Coordinates of C-alpha atoms and ligand atoms in Angstrom, one line a residue:
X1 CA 8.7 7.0 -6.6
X2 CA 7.3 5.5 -10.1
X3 CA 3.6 6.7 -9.3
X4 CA 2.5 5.0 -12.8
X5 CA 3.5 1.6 -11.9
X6 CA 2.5 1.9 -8.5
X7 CA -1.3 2.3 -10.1
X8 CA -0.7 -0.3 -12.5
X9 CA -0.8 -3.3 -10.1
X10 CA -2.8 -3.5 -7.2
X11 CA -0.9 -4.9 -4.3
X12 CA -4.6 -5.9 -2.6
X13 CA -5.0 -8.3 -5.7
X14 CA -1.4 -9.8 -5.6
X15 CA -1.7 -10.5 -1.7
X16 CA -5.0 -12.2 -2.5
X17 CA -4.2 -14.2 -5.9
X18 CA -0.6 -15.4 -4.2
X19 CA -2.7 -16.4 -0.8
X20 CA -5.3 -18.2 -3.3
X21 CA -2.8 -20.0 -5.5
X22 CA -1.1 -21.3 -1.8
X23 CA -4.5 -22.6 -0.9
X24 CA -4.7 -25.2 -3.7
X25 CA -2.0 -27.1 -1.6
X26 CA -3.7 -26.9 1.8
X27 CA -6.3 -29.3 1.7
X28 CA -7.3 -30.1 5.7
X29 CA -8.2 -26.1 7.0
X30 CA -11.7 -25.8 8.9
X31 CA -14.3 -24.5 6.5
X32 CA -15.0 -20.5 6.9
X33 CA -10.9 -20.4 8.3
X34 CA -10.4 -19.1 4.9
X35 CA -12.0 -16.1 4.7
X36 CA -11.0 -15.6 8.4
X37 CA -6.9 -15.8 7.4
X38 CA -7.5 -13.8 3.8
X39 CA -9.4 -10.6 5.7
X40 CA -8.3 -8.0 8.3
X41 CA -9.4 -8.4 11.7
X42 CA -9.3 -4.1 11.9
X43 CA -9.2 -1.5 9.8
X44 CA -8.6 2.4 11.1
X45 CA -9.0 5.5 9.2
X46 CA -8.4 8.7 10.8
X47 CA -8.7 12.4 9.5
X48 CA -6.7 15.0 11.8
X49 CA -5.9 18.5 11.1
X50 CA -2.7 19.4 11.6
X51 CA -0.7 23.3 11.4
X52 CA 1.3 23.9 8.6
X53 CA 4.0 26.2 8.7
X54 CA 2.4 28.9 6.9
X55 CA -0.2 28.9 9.8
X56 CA -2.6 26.9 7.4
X57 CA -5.0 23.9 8.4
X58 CA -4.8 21.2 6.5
X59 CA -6.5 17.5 6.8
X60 CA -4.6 14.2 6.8
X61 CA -6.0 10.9 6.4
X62 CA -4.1 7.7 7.9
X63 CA -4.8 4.0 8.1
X64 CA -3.8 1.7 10.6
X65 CA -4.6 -1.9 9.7
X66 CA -4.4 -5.0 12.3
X67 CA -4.7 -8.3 9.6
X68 CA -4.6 -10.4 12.2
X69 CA -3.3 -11.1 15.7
X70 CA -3.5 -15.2 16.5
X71 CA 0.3 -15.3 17.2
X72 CA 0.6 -12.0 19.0
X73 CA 0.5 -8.2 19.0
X74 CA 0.2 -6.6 15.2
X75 CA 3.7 -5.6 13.5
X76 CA 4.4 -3.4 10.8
X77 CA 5.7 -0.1 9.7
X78 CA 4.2 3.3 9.0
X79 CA 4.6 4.7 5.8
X80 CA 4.4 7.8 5.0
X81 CA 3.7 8.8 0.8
X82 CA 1.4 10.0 -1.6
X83 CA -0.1 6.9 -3.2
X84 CA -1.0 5.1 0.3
X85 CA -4.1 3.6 -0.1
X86 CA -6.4 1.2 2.4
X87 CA -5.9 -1.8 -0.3
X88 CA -2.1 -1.2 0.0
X89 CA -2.1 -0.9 4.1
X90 CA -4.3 -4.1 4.1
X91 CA -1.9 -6.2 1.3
X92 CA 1.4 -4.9 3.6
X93 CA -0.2 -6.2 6.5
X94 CA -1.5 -9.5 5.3
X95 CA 2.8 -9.9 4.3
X96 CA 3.6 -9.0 7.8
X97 CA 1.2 -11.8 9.1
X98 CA 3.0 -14.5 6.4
X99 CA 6.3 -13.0 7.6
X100 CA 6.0 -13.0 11.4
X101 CA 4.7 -16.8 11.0
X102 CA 7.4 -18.0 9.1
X103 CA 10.9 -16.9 11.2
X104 CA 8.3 -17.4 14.3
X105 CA 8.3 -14.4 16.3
X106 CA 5.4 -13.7 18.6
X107 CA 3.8 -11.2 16.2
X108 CA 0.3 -10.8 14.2
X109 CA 0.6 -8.6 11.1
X110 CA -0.1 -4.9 10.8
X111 CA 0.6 -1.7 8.7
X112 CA -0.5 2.1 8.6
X113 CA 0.3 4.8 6.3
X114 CA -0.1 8.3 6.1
X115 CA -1.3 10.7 2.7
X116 CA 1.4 12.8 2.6
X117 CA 4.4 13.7 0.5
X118 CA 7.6 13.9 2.8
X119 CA 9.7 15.5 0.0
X120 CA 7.0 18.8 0.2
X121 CA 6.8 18.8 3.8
X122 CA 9.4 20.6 6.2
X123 CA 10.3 18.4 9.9
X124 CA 8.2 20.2 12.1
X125 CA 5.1 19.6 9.7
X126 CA 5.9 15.8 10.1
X127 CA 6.6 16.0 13.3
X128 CA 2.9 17.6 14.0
X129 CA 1.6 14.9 11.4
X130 CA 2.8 11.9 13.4
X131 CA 2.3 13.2 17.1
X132 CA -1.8 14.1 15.8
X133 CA -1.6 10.6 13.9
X134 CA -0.4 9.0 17.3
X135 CA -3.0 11.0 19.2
X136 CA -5.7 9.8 16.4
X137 CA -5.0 6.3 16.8
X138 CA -5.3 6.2 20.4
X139 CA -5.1 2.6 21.6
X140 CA -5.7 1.2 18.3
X141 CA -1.7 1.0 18.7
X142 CA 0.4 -0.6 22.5
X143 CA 3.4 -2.4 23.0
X144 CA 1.1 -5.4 23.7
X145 CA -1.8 -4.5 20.9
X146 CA -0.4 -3.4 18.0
X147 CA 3.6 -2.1 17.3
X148 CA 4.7 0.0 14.7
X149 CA 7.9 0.2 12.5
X150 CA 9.7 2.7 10.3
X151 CA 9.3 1.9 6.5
X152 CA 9.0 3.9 3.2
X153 CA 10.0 7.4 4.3
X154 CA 9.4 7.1 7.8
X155 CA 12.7 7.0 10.0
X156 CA 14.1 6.6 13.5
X157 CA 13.0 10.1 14.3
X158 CA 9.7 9.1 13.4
X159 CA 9.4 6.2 15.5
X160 CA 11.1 8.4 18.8
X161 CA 7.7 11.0 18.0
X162 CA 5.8 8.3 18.4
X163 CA 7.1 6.8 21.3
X164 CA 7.2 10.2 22.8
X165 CA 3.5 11.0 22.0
X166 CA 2.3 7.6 23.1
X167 CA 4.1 8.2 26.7
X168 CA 2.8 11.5 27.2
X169 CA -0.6 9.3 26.7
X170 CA 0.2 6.7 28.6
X171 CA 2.2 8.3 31.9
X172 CA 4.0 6.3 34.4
X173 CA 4.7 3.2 32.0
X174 CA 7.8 1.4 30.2
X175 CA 6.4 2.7 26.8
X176 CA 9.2 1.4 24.7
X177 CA 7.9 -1.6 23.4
X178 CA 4.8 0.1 21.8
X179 CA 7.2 1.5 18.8
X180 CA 10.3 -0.6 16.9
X181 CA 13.1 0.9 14.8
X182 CA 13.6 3.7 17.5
X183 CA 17.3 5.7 18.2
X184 CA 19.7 3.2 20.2
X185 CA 19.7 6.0 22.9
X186 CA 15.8 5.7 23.0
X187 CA 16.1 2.1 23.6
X188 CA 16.3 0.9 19.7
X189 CA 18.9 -2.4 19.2
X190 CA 21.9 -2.3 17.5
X191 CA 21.8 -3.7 13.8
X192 CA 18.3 -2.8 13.5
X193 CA 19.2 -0.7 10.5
X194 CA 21.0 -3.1 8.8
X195 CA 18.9 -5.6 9.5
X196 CA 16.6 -6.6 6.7
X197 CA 19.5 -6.4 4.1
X198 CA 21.6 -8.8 6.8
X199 CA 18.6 -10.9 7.1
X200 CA 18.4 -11.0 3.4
X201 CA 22.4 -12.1 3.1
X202 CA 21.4 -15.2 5.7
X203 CA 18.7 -16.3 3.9
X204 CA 20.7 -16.3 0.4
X205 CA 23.5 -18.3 1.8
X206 CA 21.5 -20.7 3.5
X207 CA 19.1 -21.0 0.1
X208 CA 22.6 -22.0 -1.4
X209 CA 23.8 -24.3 1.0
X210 CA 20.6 -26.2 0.3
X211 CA 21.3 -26.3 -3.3
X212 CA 17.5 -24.3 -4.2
X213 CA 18.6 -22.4 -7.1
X214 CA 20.0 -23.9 -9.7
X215 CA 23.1 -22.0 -11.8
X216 CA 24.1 -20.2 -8.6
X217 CA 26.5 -21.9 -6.7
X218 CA 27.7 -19.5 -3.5
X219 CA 27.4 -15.5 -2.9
X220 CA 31.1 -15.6 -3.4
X221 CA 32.1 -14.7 -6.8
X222 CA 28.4 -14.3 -7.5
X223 CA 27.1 -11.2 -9.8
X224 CA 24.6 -9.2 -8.3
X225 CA 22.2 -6.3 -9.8
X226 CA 20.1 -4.8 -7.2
X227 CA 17.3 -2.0 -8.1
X228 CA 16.7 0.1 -5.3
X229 CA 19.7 2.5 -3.4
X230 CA 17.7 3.1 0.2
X231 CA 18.2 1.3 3.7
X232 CA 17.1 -2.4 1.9
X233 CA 18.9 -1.8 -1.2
X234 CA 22.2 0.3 -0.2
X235 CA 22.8 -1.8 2.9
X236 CA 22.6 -5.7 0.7
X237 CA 25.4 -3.8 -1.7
X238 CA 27.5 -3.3 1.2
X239 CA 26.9 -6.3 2.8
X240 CA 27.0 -9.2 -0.4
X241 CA 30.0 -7.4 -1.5
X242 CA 31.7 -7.9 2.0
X243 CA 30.5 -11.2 1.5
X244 CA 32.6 -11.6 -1.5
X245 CA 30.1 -11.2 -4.1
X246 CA 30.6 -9.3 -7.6
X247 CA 28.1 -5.8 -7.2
X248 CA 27.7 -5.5 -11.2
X249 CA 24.3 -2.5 -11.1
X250 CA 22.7 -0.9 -8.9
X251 CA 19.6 2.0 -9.3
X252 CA 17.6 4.6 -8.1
X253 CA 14.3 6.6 -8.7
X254 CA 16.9 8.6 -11.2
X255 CA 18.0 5.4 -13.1
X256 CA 20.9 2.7 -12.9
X257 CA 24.5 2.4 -13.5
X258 CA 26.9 -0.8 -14.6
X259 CA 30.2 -1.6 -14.3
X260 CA 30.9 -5.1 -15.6
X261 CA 34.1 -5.5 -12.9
X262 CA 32.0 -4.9 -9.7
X263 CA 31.3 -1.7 -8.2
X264 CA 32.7 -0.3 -5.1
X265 CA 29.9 0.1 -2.6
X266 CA 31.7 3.2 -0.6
X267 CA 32.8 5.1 -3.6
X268 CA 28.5 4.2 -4.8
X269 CA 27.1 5.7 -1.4
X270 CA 29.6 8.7 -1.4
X271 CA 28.9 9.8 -4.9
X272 CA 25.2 9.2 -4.1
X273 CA 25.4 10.9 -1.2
X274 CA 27.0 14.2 -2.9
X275 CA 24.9 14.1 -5.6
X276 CA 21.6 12.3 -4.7
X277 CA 21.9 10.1 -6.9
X278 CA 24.0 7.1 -8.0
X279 CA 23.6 8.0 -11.7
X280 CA 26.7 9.5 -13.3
X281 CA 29.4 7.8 -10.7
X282 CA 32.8 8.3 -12.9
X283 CA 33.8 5.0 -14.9
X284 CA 30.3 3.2 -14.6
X285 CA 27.9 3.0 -17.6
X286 CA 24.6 4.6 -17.1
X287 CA 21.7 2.1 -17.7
X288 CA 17.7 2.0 -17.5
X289 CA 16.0 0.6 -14.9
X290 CA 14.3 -1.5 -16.8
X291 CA 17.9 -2.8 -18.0
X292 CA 18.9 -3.2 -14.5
X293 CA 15.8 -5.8 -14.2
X294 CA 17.3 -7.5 -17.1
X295 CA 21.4 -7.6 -16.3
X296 CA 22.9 -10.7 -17.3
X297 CA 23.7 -11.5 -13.4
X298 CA 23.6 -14.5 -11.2
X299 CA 21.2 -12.5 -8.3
X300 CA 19.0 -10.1 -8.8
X301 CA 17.8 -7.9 -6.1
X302 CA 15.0 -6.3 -6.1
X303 CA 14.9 -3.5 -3.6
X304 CA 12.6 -0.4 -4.4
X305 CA 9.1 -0.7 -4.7
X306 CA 6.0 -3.4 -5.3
X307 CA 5.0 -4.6 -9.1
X308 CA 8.5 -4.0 -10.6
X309 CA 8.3 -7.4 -12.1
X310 CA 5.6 -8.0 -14.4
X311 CA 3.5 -9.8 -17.2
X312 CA 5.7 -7.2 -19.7
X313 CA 9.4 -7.7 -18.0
X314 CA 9.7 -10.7 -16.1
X315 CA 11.1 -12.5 -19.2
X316 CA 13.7 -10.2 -19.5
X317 CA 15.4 -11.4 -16.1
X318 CA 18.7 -12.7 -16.9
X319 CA 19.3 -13.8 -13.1
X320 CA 19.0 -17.2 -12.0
X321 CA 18.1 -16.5 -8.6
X322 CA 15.9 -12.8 -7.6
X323 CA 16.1 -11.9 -4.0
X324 CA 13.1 -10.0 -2.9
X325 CA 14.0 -7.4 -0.4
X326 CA 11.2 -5.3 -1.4
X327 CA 7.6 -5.9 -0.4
X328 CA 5.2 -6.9 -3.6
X329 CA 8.4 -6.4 -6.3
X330 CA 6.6 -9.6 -8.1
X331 CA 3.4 -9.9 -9.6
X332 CA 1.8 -13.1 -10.0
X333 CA 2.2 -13.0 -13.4
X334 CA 5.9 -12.5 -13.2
X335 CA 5.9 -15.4 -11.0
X336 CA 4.6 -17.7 -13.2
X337 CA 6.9 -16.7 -16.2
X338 CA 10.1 -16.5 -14.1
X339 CA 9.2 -20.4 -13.0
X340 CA 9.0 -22.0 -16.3
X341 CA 12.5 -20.0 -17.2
X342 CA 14.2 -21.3 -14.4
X343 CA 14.6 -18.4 -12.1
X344 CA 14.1 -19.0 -8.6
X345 CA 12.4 -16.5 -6.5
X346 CA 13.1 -16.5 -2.6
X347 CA 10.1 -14.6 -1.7
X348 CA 9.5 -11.0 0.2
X349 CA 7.8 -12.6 3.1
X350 CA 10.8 -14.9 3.8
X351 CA 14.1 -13.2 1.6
X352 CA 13.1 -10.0 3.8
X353 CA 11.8 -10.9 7.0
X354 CA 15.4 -9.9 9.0
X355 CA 13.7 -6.7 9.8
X356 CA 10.7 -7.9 11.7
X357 CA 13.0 -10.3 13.6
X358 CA 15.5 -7.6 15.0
X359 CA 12.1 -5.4 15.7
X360 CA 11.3 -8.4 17.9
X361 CA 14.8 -8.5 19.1
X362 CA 14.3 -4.3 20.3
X363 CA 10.5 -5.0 21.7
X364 CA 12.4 -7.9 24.1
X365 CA 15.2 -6.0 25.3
X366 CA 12.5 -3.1 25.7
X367 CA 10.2 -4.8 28.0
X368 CA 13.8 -6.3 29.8
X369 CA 15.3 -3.4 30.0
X370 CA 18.3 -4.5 27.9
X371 CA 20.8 -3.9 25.8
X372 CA 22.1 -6.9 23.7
X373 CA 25.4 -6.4 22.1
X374 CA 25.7 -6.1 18.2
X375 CA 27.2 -10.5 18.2
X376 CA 24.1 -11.5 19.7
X377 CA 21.6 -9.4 17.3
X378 CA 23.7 -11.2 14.4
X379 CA 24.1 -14.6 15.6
X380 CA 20.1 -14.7 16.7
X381 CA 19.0 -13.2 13.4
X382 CA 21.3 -16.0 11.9
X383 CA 19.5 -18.6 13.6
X384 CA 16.0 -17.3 12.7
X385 CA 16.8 -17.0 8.9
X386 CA 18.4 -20.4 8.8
X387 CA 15.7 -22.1 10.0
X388 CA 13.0 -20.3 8.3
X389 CA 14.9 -20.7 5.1
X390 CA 15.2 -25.0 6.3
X391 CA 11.5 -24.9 7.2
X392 CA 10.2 -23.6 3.8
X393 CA 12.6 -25.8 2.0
X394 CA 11.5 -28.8 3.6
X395 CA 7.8 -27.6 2.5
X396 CA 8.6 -27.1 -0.4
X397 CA 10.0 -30.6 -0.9
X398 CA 6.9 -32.0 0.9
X399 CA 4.4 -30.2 -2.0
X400 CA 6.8 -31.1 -4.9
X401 CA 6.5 -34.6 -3.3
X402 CA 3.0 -34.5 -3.3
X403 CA 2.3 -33.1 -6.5
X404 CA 4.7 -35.9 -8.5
X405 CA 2.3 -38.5 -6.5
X406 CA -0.8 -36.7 -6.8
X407 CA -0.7 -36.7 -10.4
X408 CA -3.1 -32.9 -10.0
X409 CA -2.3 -31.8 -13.6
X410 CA -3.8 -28.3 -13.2
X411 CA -1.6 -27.1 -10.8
X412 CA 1.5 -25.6 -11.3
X413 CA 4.6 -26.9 -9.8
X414 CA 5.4 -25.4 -6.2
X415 CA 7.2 -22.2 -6.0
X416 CA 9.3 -21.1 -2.6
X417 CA 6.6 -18.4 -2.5
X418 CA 3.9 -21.2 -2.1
X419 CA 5.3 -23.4 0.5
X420 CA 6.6 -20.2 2.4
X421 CA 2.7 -18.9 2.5
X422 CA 1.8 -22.8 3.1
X423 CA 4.2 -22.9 6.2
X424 CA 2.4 -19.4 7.1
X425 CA -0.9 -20.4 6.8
X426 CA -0.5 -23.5 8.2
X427 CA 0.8 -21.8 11.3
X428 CA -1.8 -19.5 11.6
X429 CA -4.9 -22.4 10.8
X430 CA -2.9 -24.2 13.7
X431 CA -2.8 -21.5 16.6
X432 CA -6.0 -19.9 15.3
X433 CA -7.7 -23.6 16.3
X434 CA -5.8 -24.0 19.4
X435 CA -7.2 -20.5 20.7
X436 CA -10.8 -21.9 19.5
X437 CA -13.4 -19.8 18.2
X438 CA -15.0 -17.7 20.9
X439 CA -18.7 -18.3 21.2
Ligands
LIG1 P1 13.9 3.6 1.1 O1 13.0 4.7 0.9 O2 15.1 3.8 2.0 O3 14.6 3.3 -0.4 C1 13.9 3.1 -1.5 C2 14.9 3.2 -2.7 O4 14.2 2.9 -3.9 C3 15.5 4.6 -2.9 O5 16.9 4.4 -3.2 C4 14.8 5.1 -4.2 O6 15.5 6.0 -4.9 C5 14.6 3.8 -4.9 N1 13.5 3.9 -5.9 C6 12.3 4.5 -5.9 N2 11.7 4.4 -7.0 C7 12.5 3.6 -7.8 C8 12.3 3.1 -9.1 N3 11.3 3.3 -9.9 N4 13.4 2.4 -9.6 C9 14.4 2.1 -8.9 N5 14.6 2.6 -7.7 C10 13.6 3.3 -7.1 O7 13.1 2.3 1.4 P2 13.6 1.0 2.0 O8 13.4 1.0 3.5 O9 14.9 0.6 1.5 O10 12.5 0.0 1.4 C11 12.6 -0.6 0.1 C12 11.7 -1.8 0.0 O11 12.0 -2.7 1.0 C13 10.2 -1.5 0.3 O12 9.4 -2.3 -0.5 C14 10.0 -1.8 1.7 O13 8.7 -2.1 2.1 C15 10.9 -3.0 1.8 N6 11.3 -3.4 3.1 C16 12.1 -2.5 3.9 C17 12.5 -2.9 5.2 C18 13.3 -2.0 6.0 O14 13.7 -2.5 7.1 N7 13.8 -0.9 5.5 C19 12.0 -4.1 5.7 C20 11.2 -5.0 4.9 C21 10.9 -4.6 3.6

C-alpha cells in the first residue's frame, strides 16, 4: 500500500467537501438536518491485548463507526492495515450511508478497522486479534444493529471468526445475519465475491445505454486500464473482458503492465499468482502507475486505494469515462479538473455499490434460512444497479435542468457524483423526517 499518498489526502475532508458541494443543490432540508446527515451517530474505540506468538502482549486499537442508521442496521467492512485512522473509519462509513440509500437496501452506513499490518502478522495472531476485537465490541455490532463486511485485507475467514465469536456470545440464536461476506458453507451467498466488480459491469452498461458519457459508446470493443489487481480490480478484468471489452493495463502495489492488443485476464492472474505480482508478464510492456492513470483508454478503472486522482494527475487521464471501484480514488480537486475535460466519473458510492447489495442479498437468505442459486444473485443485483444507475441519471437531468433555468452562475455544473449524493441525501432528509425527531 502507497503509505505517502494515503497521508497526502484526508479521506474525512473529501467525504465532507463532496457532501458540501452536493448541498448547494438541496435547497428544502430542515435546518440543523445538516449537521445531523454530515456526523456519526457512534463512534467506538477499543484497546485489547491480544497473545502474540512469541508469548508477547501486545495492544491493538480498533474503531467501529455507526454514521447513521435512519434506513436500517449499519453496513460496512472491517479493515484491517496500518494507516487506519478514526477520520478514515468515519469518511468510509459516511460512503456506505450514500451507497446503501442509493441501490435502496435496508441499511445505515458503518465501518471499523483495526491497527495492524496483516503482511507481519501470522493467522493465529489475526485470528486472536478479531475474536478479542469481536469480544471488545460487544453489542456495538448484531445482525439487527450493526453488520460487518470483509474489505482491505480482511477475508471470508475473517468474517467466519467473527460470526463464530459473536455466537459463542450470543448462544442459542441464528447469528448469521450479524456478519456478511462469510464461506458459502457458513451461510455466505454465492457471487458475493465477485460481486462489486459485477455490480460495477451493470452499472457501466446501463451508464451507456443512457448515453452519460460521451466518446464511449458500449463495453464492447471498449479499452479499459484498471489500477488495482485485488478482488475489485482482478475480478472487473475478468468480467469486462468477458463482456467483450479490450483489457489494455492493469497494476499493482509493484507497478503496471500494457499491452496495446488486450491482455488475457487468466494468463494476468496466473502469472500474478506465481509471482505476486503482475509486473514482468512475458510480452507486455512494463509501465508506472502513474502511466496507468494516464493510458490513452476509453475506461479507466480505478481499483486500489483512495486519493489516486488528484490536483497533480487528474489532467493526465486520457479516459473518457473513470469507473470508481475503489472507495475515495477521486479527490475533489480531481473532480473538478476531470469535468471541464470531459471525463465522466460514475462515482464510488454508485459504480461500486454491487457489494453492499449481495451483502444484503446473504443477510436475507441468513435470517430465511436460504440458499439462493447464483441466477437469482445476478439477475437481482442487475435490477438494483439498473435502477440506481436510472435514478441518479434522472437526478442528474433534473439539477442540470435546474441550473440552465436558475441562471446560479457560481455553481459548477452537476456531476454524477452530485446528484448520486443528492438522491442519497434526499433519501435520508426523507426517512429521517418520517421517523420524526424524538423528543
Ligand atoms: P484488495 O486488497 O483485494 O486489492 C487491492 C489491490 O490494490 C491489490 O492488487 C494491491 O496490489 C493494489 N494496490 C495497492 N496499492 C497500490 C498502488 N499504489 N497502485 C496500484 N495498485 C495498488 O482490495 P479490494 O477488496 O479489491 O479493494 C480495493 C478497493 O475497492 C478499496 O478501495 C475498497 O474499499 C474498494 N471496495 C471493495 C469492495 C469489495 O467487495 N472487495 C467493495 C466496495 C469497495
Amino acid at each position: 500500500m502507497n503509505n505517502k499518498i494515503k497521508q497526502d489526502v484526508n479521506l474525512f475532508d473529501v467525504a465532507q467537501q463532496q457532501f458540501d458541494r452536493a448541498l448547494t443543490w438541496v435547497d428544502d432540508l430542515k435546518a440543523g438536518l445538516i449537521e445531523s446527515l454530515k456526523n456519526p451517530r457512534r463512534v467506538t474505540h477499543v484497546y485489547f491485548p491480544v497473545y502474540m506468538d512469541d508469548e508477547s502482549v501486545r495492544m491493538f486499537h480498533g474503531f467501529r463507526v455507526l454514521h447513521n442508521n435512519a434506513r436500517g442496521p449499519g453496513k460496512g467492512g472491517v479493515r484491517y492495515h496500518p494507516a487506519v485512522s478514526e477520520d478514515e473509519v468515519a469518511a468510509l462509513a459516511a460512503f456506505m450511508t450514500w451507497k446503501t440509500a442509493i441501490v435502496g437496501v435496508p441499511f445505515g452506513g458503518a465501518k471499523g478497522g483495526v491497527i495492524c499490518n496483516p503482511k507481519e502478522l501470522s493467522q493465529s495472531e489475526l485470528r486472536r486479534i478479531t475474536r478479542r476485537f469481536v469480544i471488545a465490541l460487544g453489542n456495538a455490532i448484531g445482525p439487527h444493529t450493526d453488520i460487518p463486511a470483509p474489505d482491505v485485507y480482511t477475508d471470508q475467514q475473517t468474517m467466519a471468526w467473527i460470526y463464530d465469536t459473536f455466537d459463542v456470545m450470543h448462544p442459542g440464536k441464528n447469528n448469521r445475519a450479524v456478519v456478511t461476506g462469510k464461506p458459502i458453507e457458513l451461510g455466505g451467498s454465492l457471487g458475493r465475491d465477485e460481486a462489486t466488480a459485477r455490480g460495477c459491469l451493470y452499472a457501466t452498461e446501463q451508464l451507456l445505454k443512457l448515453g452519460m458519457a460521451p466518446g464511449v459508446e458500449t463495453v464492447r470493443g471498449a479499452r479499459i486500464a484498471i489500477q488495482g489487481c485485488g478482488n475489485a480490480g482482478a475480478t472487473a478484468m475478468r468480467l469486462f473482458h468477458e463482456a467483450g471489452a479490450r483489457i489494455v493495463a492493469i497494476s499493482d502495489s509493484s507497478g503496471g503492465i500494457y499491452m496495446e492488443n488486450g491482455l488475457d485476464p487468466a494468463a494476468v492472474l496466473a502469472f500474478k499468482e506465481e509471482h505476486g505480482t503482475v509486473v514482468g508478464l512475458p510480452d507486455s510492456m512494463t509501465i508506472t502507475n502513474e502511466e496507468l492513470l494516464a493510458t490513452e483508454c476509453e475506461i479507466l478503472i480505478p481499483a486500489a486505494l483512495e486519493g489516486q486522482l488528484r490536483a497533480d494527475n487528474a489532467a493526465n487521464v486520457a479516459a473518457k469515462l473513470v469507473v470508481e471501484a475503489a472507495n475515495g480514488p477521486s479527490t475533489p480537486k480531481a473532480d473538478e479538473i476531470m469535468q471541464a475535460n470531459g471525463v465522466t466519473v460514475l462515482p464510488d458510492i454508485l459504480a461500486n455499490a454491487g457489494g453492499v447489495v449481495v451483502s444484503y442479498f446473504e443477510w436475507v437468505q441468513n435470517l430465511e434460512n436460504q440458499q439462493w442459486s447464483i441466477d437469482k444473485v445476478h439477475d437481482r443485483l442487475r435490477m438494483r444497479m439498473v435502477t440506481a444507475v436510472d435514478d441518479i441519471a434522472a437526478c442528474w437531468h433534473e439539477l442540470s435542468n435546474n441550473h440552465r433555468t436558475s441562471g446560479n452562475g457560481d455553481r459548477p455544473d452537476p456531476t454524477l457524483r452530485d446528484a448520486a449524493l443528492v438522491t442519497a441525501i434526499r433519501r435520508l432528509a426523507t426517512v429521517t423526517m418520517q421517523r420524526d425527531i424524538w423528543m
